[in-house]
Tab-separated table of C-alpha atoms in Angstrom:
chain	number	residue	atom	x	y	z
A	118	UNK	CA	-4.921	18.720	2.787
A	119	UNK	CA	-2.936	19.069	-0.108
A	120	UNK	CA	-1.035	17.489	-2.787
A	121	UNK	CA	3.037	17.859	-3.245
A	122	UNK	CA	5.791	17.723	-5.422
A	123	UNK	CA	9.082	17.747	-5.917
A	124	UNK	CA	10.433	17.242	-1.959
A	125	UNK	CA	14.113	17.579	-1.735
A	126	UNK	CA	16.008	14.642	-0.469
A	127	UNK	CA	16.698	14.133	2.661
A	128	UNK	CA	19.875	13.063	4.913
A	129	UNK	CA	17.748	10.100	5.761
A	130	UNK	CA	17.314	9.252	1.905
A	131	UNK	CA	20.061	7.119	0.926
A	132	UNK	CA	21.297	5.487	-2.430
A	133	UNK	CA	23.839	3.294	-1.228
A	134	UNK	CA	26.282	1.695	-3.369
A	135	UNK	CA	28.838	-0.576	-1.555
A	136	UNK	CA	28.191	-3.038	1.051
A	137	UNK	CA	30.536	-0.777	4.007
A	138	UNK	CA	27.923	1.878	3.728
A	139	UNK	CA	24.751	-0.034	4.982
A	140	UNK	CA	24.299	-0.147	8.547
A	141	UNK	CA	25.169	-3.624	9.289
A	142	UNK	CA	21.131	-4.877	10.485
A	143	UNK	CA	19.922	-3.614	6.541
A	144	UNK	CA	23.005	-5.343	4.796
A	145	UNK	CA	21.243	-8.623	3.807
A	146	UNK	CA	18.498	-6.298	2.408
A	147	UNK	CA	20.673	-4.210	0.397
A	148	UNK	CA	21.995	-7.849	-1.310
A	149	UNK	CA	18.766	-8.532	-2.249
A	150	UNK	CA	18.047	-5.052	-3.722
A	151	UNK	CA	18.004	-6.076	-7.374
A	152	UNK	CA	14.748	-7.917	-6.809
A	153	UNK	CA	13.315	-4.773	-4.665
A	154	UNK	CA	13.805	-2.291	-7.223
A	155	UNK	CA	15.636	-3.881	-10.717
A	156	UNK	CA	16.754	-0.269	-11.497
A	157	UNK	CA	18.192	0.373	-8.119
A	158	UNK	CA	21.736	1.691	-9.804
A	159	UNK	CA	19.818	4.002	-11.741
A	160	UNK	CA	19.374	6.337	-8.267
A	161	UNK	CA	16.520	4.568	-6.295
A	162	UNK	CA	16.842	6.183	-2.793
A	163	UNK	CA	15.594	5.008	0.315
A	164	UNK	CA	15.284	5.165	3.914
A	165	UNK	CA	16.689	2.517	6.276
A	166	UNK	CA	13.093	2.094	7.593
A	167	UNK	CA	11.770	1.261	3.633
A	168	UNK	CA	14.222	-1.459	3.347
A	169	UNK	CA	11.866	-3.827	6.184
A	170	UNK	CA	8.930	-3.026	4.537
A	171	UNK	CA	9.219	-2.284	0.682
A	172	UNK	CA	7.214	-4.337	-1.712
A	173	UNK	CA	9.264	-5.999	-3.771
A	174	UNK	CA	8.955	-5.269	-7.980
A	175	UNK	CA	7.802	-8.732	-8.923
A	176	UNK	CA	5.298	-8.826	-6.243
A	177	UNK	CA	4.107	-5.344	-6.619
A	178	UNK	CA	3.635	-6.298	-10.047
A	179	UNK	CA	1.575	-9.445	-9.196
A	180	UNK	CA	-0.644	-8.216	-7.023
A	181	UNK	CA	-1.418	-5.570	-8.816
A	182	UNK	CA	-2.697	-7.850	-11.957
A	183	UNK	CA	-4.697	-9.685	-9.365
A	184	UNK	CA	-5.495	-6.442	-7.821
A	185	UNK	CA	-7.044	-5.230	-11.194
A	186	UNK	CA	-8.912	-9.138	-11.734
A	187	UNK	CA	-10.619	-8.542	-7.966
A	188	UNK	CA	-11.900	-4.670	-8.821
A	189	UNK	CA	-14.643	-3.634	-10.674
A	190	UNK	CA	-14.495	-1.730	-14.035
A	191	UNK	CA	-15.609	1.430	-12.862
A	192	UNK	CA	-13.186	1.689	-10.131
A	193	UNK	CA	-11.251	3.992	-11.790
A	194	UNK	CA	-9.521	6.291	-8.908
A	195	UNK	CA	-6.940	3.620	-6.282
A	196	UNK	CA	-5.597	5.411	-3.034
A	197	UNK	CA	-2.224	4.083	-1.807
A	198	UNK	CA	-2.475	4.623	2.084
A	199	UNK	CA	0.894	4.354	2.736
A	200	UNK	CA	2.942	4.714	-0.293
A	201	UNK	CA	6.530	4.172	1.657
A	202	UNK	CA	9.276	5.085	-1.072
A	203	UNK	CA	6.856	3.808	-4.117
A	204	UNK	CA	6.949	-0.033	-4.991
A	205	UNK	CA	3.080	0.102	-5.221
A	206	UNK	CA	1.960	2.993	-6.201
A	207	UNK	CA	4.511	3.240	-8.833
A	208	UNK	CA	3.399	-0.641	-9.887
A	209	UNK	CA	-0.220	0.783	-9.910
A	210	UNK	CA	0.445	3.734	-11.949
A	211	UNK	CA	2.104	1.489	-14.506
A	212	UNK	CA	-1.153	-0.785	-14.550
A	213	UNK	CA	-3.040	-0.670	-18.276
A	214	UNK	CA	-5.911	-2.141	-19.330
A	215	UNK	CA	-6.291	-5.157	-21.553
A	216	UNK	CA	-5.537	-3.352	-24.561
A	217	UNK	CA	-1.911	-2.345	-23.177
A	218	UNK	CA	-2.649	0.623	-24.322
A	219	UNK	CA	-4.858	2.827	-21.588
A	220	UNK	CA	-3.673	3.090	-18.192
A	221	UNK	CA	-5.775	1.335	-15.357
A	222	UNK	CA	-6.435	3.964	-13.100
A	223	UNK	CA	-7.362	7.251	-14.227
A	224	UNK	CA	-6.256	8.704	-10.721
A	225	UNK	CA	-3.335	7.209	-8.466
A	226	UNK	CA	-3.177	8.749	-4.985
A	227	UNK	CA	0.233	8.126	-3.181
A	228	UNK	CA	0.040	9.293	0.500
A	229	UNK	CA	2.731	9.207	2.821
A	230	UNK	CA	3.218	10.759	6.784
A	231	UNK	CA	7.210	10.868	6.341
A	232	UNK	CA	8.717	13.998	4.472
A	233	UNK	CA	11.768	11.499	3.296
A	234	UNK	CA	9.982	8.628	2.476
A	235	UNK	CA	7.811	10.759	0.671
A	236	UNK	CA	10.708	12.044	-1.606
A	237	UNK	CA	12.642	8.994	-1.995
A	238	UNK	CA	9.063	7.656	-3.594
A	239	UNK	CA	8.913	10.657	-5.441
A	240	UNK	CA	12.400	10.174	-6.511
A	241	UNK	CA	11.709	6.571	-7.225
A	242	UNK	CA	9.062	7.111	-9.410
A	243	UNK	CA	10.712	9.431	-11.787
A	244	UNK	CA	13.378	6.952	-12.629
A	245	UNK	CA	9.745	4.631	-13.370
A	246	UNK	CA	8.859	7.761	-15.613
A	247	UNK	CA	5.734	7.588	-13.716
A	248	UNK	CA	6.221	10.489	-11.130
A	249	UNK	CA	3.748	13.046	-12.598
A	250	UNK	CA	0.713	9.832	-13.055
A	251	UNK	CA	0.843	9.746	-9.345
A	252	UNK	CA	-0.470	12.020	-6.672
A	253	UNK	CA	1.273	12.608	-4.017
A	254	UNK	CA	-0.022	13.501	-0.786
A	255	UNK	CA	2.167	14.227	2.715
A	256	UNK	CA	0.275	13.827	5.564
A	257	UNK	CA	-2.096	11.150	7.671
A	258	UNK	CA	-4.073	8.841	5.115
A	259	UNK	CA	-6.466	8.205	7.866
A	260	UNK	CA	-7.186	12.017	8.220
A	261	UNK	CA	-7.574	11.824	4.671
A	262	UNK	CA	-10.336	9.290	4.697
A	263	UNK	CA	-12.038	11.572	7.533
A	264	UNK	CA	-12.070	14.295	5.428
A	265	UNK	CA	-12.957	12.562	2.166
A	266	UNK	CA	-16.226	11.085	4.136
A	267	UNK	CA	-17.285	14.266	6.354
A	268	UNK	CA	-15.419	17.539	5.136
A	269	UNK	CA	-14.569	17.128	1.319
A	270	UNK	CA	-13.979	21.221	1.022
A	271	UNK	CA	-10.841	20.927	3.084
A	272	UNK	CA	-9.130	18.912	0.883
A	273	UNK	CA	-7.692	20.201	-2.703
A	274	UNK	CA	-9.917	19.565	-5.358
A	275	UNK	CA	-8.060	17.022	-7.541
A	276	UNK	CA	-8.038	15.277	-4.072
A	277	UNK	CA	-11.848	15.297	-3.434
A	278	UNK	CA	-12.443	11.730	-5.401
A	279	UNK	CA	-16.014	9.376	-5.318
A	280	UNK	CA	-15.842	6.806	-2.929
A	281	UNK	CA	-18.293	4.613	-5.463
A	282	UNK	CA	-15.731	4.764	-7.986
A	283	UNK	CA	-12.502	4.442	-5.496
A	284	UNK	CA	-10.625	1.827	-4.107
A	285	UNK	CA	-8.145	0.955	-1.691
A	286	UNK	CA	-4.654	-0.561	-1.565
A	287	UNK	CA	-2.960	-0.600	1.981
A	288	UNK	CA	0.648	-1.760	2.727
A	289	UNK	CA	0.769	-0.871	6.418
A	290	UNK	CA	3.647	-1.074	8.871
A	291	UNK	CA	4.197	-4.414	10.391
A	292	UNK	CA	5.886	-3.235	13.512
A	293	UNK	CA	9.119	-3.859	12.000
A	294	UNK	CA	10.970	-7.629	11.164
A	295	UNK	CA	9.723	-8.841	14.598
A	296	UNK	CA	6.515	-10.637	13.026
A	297	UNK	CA	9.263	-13.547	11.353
A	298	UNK	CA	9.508	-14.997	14.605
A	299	UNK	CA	5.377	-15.685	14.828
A	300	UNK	CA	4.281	-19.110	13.357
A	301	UNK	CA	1.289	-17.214	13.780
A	302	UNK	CA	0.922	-13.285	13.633
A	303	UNK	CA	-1.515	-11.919	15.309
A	304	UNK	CA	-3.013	-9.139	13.713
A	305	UNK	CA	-5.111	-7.602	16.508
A	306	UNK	CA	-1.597	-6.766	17.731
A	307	UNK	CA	0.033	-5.212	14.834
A	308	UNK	CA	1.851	-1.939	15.516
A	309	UNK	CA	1.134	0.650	15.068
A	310	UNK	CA	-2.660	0.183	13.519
A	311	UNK	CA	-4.051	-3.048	13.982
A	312	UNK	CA	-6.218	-5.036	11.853
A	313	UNK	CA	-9.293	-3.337	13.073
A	314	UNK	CA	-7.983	0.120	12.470
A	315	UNK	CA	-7.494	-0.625	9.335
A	316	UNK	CA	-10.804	-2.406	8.642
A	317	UNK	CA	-12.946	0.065	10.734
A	318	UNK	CA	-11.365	2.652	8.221
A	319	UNK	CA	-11.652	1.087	4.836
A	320	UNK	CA	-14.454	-0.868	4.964
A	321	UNK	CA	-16.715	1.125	2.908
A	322	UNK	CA	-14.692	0.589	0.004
A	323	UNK	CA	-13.137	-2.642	-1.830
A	324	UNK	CA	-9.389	-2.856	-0.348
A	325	UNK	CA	-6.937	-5.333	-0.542
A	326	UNK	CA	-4.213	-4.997	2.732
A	327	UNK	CA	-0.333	-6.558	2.557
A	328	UNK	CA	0.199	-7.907	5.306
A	329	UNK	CA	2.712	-10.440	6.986
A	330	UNK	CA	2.471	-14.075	5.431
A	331	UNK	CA	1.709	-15.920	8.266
A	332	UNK	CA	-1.165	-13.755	9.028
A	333	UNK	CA	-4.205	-15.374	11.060
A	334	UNK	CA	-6.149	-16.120	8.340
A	335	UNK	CA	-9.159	-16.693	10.895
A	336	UNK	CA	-8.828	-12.902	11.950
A	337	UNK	CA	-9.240	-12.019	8.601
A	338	UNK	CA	-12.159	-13.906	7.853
A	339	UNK	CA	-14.004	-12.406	10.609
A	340	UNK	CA	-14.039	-8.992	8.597
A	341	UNK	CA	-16.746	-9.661	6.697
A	342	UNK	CA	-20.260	-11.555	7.069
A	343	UNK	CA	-21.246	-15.110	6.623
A	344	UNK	CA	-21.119	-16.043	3.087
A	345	UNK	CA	-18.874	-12.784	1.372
A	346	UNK	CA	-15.862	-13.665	0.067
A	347	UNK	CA	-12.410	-13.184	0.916
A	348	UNK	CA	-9.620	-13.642	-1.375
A	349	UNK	CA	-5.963	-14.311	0.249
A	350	UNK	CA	-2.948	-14.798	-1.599
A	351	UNK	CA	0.307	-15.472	-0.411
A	352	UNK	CA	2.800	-14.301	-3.000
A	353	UNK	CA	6.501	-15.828	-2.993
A	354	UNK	CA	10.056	-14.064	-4.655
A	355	UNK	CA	12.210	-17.188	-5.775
A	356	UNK	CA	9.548	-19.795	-3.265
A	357	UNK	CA	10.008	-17.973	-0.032
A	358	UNK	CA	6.804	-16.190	0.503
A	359	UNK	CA	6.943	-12.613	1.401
A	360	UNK	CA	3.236	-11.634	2.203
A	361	UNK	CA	-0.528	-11.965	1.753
A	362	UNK	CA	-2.921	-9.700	0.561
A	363	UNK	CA	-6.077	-9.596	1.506
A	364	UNK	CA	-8.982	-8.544	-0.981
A	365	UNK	CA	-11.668	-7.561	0.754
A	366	UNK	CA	-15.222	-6.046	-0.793
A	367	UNK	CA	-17.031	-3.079	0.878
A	368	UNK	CA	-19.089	-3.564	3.648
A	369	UNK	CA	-22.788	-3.054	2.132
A	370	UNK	CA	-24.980	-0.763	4.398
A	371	UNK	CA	-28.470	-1.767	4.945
A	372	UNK	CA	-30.552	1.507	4.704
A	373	UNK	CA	-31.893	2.897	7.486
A	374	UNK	CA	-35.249	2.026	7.143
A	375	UNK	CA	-35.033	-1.291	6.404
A	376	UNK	CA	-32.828	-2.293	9.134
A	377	UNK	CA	-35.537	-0.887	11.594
A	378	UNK	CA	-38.281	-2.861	9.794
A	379	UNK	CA	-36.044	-6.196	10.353
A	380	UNK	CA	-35.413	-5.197	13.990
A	381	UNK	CA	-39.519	-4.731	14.707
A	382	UNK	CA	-40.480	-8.093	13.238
């Protein structure tokens, strides 16, 4: 697996600019796209699937501070699992240090399955003059993960990163605008990865997930043991809120050994 750069746009990447363009089920989106992306008449392209899912720039922004405030120091490298056309991985690229002076993250990886999402994020984050801070990756960020954990030689080097210094930001799919309708949404049911997909996949690392804000909270807390804590914030765009994210520590493994002494007493 390798990095990219530079994709072409697409016919699926689009920069509209008048409300007759947008299909007429993304219109109330496209109204509201000065509080996705502030510099949207600057040439921010995107698919018509990016405009249900996006993460809006003040809440990218957010959770990203809180993002930083949840991490340890040394987590220096963050893998966006599915960096859609860029709102967080272009947020966490732009994150510095106390000290405004050093960047963050030392290493931003940006993966995404879709060719055109995948240059519209590209796109994105040159007008963000963050473009070349951020690697970008097409292809399956689960795969990824596979490979990171059991054959490290087939990915490129820059990509081969340790997991003791790496965390994880997911923003997956939802299953599309659907989930408004649930007072409750049940994540087991979440298309088209489910909570424990995701879980099963990340937990050896600290991750925080974006998901849907009426969530099952109670799902959530099941991720972890008794007595490790969870923090979930719903964050709101002029009081409606948008999502939660869930920050979630790594799973600690109990070696080998000692787990078979506590199972023989």
């Amino acid at each position: 697996m390798k990095s990219v750069k530079n994709l072409p746009l697409t016919d699926k990447c689009h920069h509209w600019t008048n409300l007759g363009e947008v299909p007429w089920d993304l219109q109330k989106y496209w109204q509201q796209r000065y509080t996705i992306f502030p510099y949207y008449d600057n040439g921010i392209y995107m698919t018509e699937e990016a405009w249900y899912g996006v993460t809006p720039e003040p809440v990218a922004i957010h959770l990203v501070y809180d993002f930083v405030g949840f991490i340890s120091p040394e987590k220096r490298t963050v893998i966006d699992m599915f960096a859609g056309v860029g709102g967080n991985a272009i947020s966490l690229a732009m994150a510095m240090e106390e000290d405004e002076c050093t960047p963050r993250f030392d290493k931003v990886i940006a993966i995404e399955l879709d060719p055109s999402t995948l240059a519209c994020a590209q796109n994105n984050a040159a007008i963000y003059g963050v473009a070349d801070k951020i690697i970008w990756v097409l292809g399956d960020s689960f795969n990824f993960l596979k490979l990171l954990a059991k054959s490290p030689d087939q990915l490129e080097e820059n990509l081969r990163v340790d997991s003791a210094t790496t965390t994880i930001f997911a923003s997956p799919p939802w299953g599309g605008p659907g989930y408004r309708t649930d007072e409750i949404f049940d994540l087991s049911t979440m298309e088209p990865y489910n909570l424990a997909k995701l879980h099963e996949a990340y937990k050896t690392m600290d991750h925080a997930l974006y998901l849907p804000r009426t969530s099952d909270l109670r799902q959530i807390a099941k991720l972890v043991p008794d007595g490790v804590k969870i923090d979930v914030v719903q964050y709101c765009v002029e009081g409606a809120s948008k999502a939660m994210v869930a920050y979630i520590p790594a799973t600690v493994q109990e070696p080998a050994g000692k787990a078979d002494d506590q199972s023989m007493s």
